[in-house]
Tab-separated table of C-alpha atoms and ligand atoms in Angstrom:
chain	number	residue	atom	x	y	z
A	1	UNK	CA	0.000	0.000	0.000
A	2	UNK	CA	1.256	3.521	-0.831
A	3	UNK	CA	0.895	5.365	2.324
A	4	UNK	CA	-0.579	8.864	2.510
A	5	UNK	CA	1.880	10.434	4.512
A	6	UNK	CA	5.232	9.639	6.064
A	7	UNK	CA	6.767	11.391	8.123
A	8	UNK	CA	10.012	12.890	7.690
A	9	UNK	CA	13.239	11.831	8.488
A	10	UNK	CA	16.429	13.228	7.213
A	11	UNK	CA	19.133	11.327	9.943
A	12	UNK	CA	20.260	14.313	12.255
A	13	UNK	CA	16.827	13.670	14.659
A	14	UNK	CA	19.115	11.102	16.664
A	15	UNK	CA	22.167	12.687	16.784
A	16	UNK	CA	20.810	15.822	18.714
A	17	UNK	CA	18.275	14.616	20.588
A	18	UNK	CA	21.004	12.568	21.899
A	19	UNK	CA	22.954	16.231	22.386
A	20	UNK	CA	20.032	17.270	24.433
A	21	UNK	CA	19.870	14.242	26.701
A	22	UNK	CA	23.760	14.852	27.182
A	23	UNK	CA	23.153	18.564	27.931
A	24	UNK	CA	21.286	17.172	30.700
A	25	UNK	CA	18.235	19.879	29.425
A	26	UNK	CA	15.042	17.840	28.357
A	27	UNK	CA	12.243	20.753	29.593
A	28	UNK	CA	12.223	23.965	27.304
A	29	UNK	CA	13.992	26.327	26.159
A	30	UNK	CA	16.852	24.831	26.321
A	31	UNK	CA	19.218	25.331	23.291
A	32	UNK	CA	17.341	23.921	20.924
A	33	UNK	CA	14.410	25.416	21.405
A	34	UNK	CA	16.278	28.664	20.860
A	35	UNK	CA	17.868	27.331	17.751
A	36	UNK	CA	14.722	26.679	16.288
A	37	UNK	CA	13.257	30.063	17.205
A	38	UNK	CA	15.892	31.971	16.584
A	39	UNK	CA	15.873	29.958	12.874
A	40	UNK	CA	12.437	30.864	12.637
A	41	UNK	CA	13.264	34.302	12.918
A	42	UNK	CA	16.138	34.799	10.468
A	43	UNK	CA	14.593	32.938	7.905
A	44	UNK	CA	11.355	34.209	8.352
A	45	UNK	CA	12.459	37.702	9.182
A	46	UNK	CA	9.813	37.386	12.244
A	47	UNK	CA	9.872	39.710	14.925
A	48	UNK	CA	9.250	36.939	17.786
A	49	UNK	CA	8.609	33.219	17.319
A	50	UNK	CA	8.195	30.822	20.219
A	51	UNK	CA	8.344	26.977	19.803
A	52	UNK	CA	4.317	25.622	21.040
A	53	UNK	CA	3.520	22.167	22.240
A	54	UNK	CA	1.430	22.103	18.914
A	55	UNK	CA	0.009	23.837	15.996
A	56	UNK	CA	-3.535	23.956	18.442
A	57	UNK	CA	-1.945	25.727	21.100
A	58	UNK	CA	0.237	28.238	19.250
A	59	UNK	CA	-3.730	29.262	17.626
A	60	UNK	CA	-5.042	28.632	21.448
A	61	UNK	CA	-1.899	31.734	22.955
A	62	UNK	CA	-2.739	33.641	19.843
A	63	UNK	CA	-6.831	34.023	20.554
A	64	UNK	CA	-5.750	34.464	23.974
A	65	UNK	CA	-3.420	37.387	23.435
A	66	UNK	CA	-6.552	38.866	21.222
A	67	UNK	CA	-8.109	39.362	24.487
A	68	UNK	CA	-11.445	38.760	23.897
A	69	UNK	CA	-14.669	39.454	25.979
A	70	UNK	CA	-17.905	37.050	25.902
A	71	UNK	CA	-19.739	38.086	23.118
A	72	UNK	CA	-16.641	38.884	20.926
A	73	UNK	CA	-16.846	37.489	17.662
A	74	UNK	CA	-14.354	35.940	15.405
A	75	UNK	CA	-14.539	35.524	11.561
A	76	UNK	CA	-13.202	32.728	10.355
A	77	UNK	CA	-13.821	29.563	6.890
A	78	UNK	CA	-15.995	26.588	7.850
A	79	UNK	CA	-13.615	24.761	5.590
A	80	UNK	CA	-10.537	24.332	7.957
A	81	UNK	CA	-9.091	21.841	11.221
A	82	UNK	CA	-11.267	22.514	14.021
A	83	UNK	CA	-8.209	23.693	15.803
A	84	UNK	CA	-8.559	27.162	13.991
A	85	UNK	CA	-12.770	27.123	15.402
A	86	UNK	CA	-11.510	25.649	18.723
A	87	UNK	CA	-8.936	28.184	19.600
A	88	UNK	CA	-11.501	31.190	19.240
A	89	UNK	CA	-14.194	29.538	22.082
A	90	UNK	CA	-11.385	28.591	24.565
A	91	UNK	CA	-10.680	32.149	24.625
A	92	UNK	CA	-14.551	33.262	25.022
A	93	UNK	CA	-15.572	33.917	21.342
A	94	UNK	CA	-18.807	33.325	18.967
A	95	UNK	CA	-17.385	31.892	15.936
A	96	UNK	CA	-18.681	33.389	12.451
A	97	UNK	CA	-17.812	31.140	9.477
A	98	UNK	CA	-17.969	32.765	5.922
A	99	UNK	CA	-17.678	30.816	2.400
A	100	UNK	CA	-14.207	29.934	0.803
A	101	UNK	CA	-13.390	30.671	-2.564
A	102	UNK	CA	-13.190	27.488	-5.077
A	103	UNK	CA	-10.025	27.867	-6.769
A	104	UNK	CA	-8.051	28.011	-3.171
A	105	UNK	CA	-10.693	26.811	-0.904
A	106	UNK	CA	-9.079	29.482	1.355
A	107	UNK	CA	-11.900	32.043	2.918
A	108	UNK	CA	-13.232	34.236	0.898
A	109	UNK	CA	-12.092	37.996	0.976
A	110	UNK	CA	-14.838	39.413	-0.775
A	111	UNK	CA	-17.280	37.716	1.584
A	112	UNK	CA	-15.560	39.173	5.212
A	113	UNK	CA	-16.881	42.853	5.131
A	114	UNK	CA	-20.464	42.243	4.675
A	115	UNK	CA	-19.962	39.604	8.412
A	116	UNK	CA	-18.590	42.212	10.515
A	117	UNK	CA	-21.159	43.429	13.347
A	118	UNK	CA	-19.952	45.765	16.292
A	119	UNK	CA	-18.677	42.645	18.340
A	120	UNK	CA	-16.442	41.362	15.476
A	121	UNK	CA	-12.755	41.242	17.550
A	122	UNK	CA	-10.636	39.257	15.188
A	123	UNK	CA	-10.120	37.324	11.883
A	124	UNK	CA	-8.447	34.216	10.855
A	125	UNK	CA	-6.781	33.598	7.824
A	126	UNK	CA	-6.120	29.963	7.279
A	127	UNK	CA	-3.960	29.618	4.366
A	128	UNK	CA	-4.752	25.981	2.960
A	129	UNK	CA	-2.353	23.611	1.475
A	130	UNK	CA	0.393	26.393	2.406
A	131	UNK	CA	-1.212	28.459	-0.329
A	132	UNK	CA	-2.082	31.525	0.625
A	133	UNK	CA	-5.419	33.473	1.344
A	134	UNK	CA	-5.458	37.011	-0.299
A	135	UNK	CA	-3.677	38.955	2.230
A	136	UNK	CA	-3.998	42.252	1.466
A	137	UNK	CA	-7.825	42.785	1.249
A	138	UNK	CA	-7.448	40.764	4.422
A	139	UNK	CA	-5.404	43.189	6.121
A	140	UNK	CA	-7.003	46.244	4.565
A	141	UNK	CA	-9.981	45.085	5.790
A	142	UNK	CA	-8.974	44.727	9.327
A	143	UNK	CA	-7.279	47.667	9.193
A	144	UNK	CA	-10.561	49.670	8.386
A	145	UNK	CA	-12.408	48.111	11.039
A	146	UNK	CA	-9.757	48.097	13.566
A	147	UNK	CA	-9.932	43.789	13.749
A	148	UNK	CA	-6.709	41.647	14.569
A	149	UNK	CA	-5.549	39.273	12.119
A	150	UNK	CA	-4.368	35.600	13.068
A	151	UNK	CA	-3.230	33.557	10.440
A	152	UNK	CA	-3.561	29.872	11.054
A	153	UNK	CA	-0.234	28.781	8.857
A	154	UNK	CA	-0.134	25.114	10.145
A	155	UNK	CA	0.083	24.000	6.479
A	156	UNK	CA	2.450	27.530	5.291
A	157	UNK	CA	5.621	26.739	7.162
A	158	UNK	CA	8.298	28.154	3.886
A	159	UNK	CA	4.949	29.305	1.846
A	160	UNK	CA	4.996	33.664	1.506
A	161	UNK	CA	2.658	35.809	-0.272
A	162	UNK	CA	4.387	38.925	-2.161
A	163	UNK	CA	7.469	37.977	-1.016
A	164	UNK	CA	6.209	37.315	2.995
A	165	UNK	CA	6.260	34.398	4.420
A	166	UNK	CA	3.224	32.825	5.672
A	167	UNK	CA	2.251	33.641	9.543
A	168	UNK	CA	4.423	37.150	9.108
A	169	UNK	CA	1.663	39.217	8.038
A	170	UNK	CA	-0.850	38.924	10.641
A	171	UNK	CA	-0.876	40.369	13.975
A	172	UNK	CA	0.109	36.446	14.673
A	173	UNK	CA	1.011	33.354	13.279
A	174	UNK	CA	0.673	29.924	13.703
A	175	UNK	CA	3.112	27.008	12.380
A	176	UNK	CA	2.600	23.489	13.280
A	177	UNK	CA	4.875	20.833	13.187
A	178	UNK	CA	2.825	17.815	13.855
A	179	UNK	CA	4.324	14.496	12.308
A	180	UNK	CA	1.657	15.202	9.160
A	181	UNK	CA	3.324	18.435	8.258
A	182	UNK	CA	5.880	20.145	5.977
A	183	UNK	CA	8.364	19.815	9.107
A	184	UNK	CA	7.896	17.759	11.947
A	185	UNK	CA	8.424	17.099	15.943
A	186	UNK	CA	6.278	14.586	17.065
A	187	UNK	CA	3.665	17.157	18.328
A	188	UNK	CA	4.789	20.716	18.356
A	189	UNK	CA	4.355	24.026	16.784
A	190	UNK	CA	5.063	27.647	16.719
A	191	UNK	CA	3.770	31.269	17.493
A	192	UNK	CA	4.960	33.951	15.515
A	193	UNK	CA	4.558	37.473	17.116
A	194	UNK	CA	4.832	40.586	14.471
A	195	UNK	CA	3.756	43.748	16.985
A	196	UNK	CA	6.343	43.541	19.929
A	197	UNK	CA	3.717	44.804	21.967
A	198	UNK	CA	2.734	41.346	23.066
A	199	UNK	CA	5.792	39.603	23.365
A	200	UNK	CA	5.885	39.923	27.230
A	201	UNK	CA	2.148	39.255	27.411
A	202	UNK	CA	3.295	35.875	24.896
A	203	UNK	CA	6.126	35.226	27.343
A	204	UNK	CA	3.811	35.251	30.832
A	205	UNK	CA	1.381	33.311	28.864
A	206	UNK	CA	3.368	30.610	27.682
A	207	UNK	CA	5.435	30.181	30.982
A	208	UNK	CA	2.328	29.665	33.610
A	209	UNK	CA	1.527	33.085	34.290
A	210	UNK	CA	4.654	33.848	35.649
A	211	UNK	CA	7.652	36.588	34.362
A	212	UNK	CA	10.254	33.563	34.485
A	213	UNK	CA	11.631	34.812	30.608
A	214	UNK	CA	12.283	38.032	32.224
A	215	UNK	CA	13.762	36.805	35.165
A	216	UNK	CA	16.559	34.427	32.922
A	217	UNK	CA	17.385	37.576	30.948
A	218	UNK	CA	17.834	39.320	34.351
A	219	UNK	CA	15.507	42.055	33.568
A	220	UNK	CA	13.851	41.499	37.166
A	221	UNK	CA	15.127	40.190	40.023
A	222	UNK	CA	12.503	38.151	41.074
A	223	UNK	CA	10.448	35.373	39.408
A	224	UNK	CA	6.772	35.461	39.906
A	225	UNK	CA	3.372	34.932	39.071
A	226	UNK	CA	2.230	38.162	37.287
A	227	UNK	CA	-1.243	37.110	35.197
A	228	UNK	CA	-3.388	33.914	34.005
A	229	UNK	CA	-1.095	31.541	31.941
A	230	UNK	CA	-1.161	28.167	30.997
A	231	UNK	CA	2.393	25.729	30.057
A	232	UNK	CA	3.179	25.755	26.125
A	233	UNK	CA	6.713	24.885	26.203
A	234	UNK	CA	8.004	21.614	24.544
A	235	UNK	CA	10.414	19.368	25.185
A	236	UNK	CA	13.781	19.772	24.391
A	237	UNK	CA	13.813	16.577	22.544
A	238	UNK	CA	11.095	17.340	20.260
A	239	UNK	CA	12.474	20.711	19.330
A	240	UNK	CA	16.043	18.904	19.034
A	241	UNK	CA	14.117	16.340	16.475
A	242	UNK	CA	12.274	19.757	14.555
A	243	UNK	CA	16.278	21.434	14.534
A	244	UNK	CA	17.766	18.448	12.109
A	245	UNK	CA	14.709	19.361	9.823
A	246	UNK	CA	14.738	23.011	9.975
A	247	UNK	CA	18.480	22.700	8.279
A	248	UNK	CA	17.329	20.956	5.473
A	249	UNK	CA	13.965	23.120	5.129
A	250	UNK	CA	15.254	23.973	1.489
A	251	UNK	CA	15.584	20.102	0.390
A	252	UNK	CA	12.575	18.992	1.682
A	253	UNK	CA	10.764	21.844	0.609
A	254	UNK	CA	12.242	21.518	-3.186
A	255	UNK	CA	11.636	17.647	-2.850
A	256	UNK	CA	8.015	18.253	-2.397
A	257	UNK	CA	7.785	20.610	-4.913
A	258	UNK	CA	9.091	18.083	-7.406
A	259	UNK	CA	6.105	16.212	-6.083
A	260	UNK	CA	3.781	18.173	-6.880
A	261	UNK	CA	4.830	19.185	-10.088
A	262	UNK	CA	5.075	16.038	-11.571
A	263	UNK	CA	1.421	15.544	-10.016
A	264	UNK	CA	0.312	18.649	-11.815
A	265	UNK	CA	1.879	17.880	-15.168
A	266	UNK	CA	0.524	14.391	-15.264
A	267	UNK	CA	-2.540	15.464	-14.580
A	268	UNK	CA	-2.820	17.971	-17.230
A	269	UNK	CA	-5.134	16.131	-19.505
A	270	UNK	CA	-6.974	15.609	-17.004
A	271	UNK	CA	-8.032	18.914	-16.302
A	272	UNK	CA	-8.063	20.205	-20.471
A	273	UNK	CA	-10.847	17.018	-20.914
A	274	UNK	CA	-13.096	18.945	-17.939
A	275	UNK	CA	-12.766	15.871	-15.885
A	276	UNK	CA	-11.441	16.882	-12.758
A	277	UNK	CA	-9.456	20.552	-11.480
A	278	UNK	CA	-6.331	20.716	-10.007
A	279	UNK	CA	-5.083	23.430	-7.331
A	280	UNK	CA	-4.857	26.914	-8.186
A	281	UNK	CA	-1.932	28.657	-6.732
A	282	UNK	CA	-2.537	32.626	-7.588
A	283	UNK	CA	-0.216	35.526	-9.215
A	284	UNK	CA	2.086	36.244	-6.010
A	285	UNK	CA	1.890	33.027	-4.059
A	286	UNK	CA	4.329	30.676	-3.251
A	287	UNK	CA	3.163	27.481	-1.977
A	288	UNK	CA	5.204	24.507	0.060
A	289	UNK	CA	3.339	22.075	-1.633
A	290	UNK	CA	2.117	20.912	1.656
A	291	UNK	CA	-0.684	19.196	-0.547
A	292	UNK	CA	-1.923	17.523	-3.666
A	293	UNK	CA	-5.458	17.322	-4.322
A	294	UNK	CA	-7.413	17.063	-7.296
A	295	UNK	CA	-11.160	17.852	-7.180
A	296	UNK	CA	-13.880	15.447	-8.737
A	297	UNK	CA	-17.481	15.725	-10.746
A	298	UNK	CA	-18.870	15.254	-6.769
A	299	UNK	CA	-18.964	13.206	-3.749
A	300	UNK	CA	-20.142	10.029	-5.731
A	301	UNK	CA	-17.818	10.072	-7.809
A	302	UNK	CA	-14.761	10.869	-5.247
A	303	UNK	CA	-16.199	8.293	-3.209
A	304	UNK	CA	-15.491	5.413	-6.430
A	305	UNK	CA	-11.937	7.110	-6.525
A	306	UNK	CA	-11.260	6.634	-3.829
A	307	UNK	CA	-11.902	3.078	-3.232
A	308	UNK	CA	-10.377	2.231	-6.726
A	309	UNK	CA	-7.259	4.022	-5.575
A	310	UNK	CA	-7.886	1.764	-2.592
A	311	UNK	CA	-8.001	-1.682	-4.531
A	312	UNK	CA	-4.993	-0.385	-6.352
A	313	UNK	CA	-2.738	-0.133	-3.138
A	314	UNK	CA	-2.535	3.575	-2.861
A	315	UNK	CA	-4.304	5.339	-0.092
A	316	UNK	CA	-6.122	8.735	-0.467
A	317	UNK	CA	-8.017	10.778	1.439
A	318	UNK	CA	-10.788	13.198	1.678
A	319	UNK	CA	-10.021	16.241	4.103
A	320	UNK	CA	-12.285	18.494	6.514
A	321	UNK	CA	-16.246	18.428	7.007
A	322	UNK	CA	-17.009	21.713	7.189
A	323	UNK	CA	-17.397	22.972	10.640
A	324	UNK	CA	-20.297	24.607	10.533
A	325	UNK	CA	-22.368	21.897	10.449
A	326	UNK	CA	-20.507	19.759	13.418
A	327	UNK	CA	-21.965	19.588	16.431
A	328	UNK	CA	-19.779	21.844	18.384
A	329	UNK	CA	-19.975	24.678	14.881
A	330	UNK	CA	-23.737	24.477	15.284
A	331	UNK	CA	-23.390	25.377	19.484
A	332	UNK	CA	-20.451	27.799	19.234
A	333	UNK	CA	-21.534	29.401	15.743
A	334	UNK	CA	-23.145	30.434	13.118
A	335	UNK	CA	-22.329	30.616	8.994
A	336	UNK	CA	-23.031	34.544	7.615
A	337	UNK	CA	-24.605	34.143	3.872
A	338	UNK	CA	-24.684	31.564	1.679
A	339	UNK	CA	-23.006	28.570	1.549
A	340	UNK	CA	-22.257	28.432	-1.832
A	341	UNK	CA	-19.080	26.594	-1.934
A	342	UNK	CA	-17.676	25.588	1.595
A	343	UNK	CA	-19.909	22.080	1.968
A	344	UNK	CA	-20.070	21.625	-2.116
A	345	UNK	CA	-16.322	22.305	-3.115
A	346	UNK	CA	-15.111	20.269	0.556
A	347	UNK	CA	-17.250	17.339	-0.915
A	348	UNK	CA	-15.154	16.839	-4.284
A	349	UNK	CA	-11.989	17.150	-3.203
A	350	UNK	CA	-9.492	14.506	-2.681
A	351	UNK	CA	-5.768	14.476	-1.536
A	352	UNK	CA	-3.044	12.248	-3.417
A	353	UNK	CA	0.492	10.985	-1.199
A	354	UNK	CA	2.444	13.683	-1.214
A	355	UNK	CA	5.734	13.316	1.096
A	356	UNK	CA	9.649	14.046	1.652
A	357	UNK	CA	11.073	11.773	-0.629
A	358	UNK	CA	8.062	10.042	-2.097
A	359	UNK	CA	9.288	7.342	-4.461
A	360	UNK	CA	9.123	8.212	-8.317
A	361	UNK	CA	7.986	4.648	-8.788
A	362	UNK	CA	5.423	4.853	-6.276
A	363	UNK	CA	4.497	7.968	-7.900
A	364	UNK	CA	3.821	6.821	-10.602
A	365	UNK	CA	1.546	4.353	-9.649
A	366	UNK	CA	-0.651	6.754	-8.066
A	367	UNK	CA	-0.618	8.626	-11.087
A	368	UNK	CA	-1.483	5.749	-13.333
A	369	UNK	CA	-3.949	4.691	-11.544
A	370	UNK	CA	-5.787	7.958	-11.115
A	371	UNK	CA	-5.560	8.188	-14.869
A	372	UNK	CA	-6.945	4.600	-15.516
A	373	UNK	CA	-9.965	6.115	-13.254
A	374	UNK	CA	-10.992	8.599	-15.149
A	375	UNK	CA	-10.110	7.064	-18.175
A	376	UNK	CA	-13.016	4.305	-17.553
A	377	UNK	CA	-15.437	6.955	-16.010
B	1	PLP	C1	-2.510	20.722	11.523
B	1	PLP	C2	-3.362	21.909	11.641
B	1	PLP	C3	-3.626	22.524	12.882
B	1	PLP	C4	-3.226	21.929	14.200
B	1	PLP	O1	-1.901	21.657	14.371
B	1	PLP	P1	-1.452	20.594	15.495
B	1	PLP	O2	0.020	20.787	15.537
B	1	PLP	O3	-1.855	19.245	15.001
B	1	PLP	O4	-2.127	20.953	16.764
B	1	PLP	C5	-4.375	23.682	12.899
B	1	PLP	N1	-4.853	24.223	11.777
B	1	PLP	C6	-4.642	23.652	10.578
B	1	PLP	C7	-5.191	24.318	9.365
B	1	PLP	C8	-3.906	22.477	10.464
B	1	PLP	O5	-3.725	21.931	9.260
């Protein structure tokens, strides 16, 4: 069976988790928690980033940091993890879920202005596949209305938009490096900061409430408990494991890319017949190729694709129901207008393996056989 996703391994993990068990240094922020944010940073050019427990809880400190009262609402796609919709009611918010676009699936730009009301606190930009959602009517918009902007970049770790990276543009970002992403830990992620107003607020947060970050750079004298906090600090180990990967961002991102572009070329005919669409990746994006996914006639026939692919050895996969219509969207929410394409575009679309160093042979089989598919339907 051709696996969906494997996790990557380049051969440093070992060696420095190894390093950190010598250092005698397994909680965090040890060393290679700073390498990794202080790689984050250069590369990025980010003003702050701080290594998370996960993807979740880098969203979770971001919400938090928006300060929200009850009531507050926060504008956000149906058609996303329900980490991004999860994040907004730990942190006291009424979630408002507006339509995605077709050719991205990312939200829809166009569609933001007309949900604002007078309790509208934040939006969040998820950018899916690690392509990106039209930042600049985003941030206009929020600019206008005085909303904060977090972008959900779990899938844009290396993506940018005009020349930004992913998770730079918002107030705040979020990276995750769960074992199904770009880059991987185990279970970690990353909160990117880009006003330096909140950094100390992002600090006490992440470190129980307490001014402890302050204290190690001996900018007080005493450590204590200064506000409400919660513990978002991972291991040393994991963040040794995400170091050996960060160094070879470039090859795994350009050996995904290959991926995907023999994906797209292949399927080519595929798309000039009309019988299925590929991903659109718009003038000023550059995507990670975090994903390959083709999108069928509808749910029937994705369904037969995806059990041929099945009987063929290679596994596929559908991806999110929208939220909206979960139980916990329908408690904590509500969807503004129509819902033209969140529920009918989700139901088409189906992603192909896609990996660091995904086997040309295998490849190919998954190619083939998605061509002998559609070449009998
Ligand atoms: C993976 C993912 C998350 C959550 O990340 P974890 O590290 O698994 O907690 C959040 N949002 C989106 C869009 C994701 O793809």
């Amino acid at each position: 069976m051709i696996a969906f996703n494997v996790p990557p391994y380049v051969g440093k993990e070992m060696d420095y988790m190894k390093q950190a068990v010598e250092n005698r240094k397994i909680c965090g922020d040890g060393p290679f928690t700073k390498k990794c944010n202080a790689w984050l940073e250069e590369n990025f050019h980010a003003q702050k980033a701080l290594l998370t427990t996960s993807g979740t809880t880098a969203l979770d400190m971001a919400m938090l940091l928006c300060d929200l009262k009850p009531g507050d609402e926060v504008i956000l796609p149906s058609y996303t993890f329900s980490s991004t919709a999860t994040a907004a009611v730990l942190a006291g918010a009424r979630l408002v879920f507006v339509d995605i676009r077709p050719d991205t699936m990312n939200i829809d730009e166009t569609k933001i202005e007309e949900a604002i009301t007078p309790k509208t606190k934040v939006i969040i930009a998820m950018h899916y596949a690690g392509v990106a959602c039209e930042m600049d009517t985003i941030m206009d918009i929020a600019r206008r209305h005085g909303l904060m902007v977090v972008e959900d970049a779990a899938q844009g770790v290396m993506s940018s938009y005009k020349g930004k990276p992913l998770g730079t543009i918002g107030d705040f970002g979020c990276y995750s490096f769960h074992e199904t992403k770009n880059y991987s830990m185990g279970e970690g992620g990353a909160l990117i900061i880009n006003n330096p107003a909140y950094n100390e607020r992002a600090e006490i947060l992440r470190e129980k409430g307490t001014n402890r970050s302050k204290f190690f750079r001996g900018q007080v004298d005493k450590y204590t408990w200064v506000d409400f906090g919660d513990s978002y600090l991972p291991s040393e180990l994991n963040a040794a494991y995400l170091y050996a990967q960060l160094e070879m961002a470039d090859q795994i991102n350009q050996d995904r890319l290959n991926s995907w572009n023999r994906y797209n070329q292949a399927f080519q005919s595929l798309k000039q017949a009309g019988k299925a669409e590929l991903p659109t990746i718009p003038e000023g994006c550059v995507h990670n190729a975090h994903m390959y996914y083709l999108k069928c006639k509808n749910l029937q026939e994705r369904t037969a694709l995806i059990s041929y692919l099945k009987e063929q050895g290679v596994l596929a996969v559908f991806h999110y129901v929208p939220l909206h219509s979960a139980p916990a969207g329908l408690k904590f929410g509500r969807f503004h207008g129509e819902d033209r394409y969140t529920t009918a575009e989700s139901e088409r679309l189906v992603r192909l393996p896609l990996y660091y160093k995904l086997d040309a042979k295998d490849q190919d089989k998954v190619i083939e056989s998605v061509l002998k598919f559609y070449a009998e339907v």
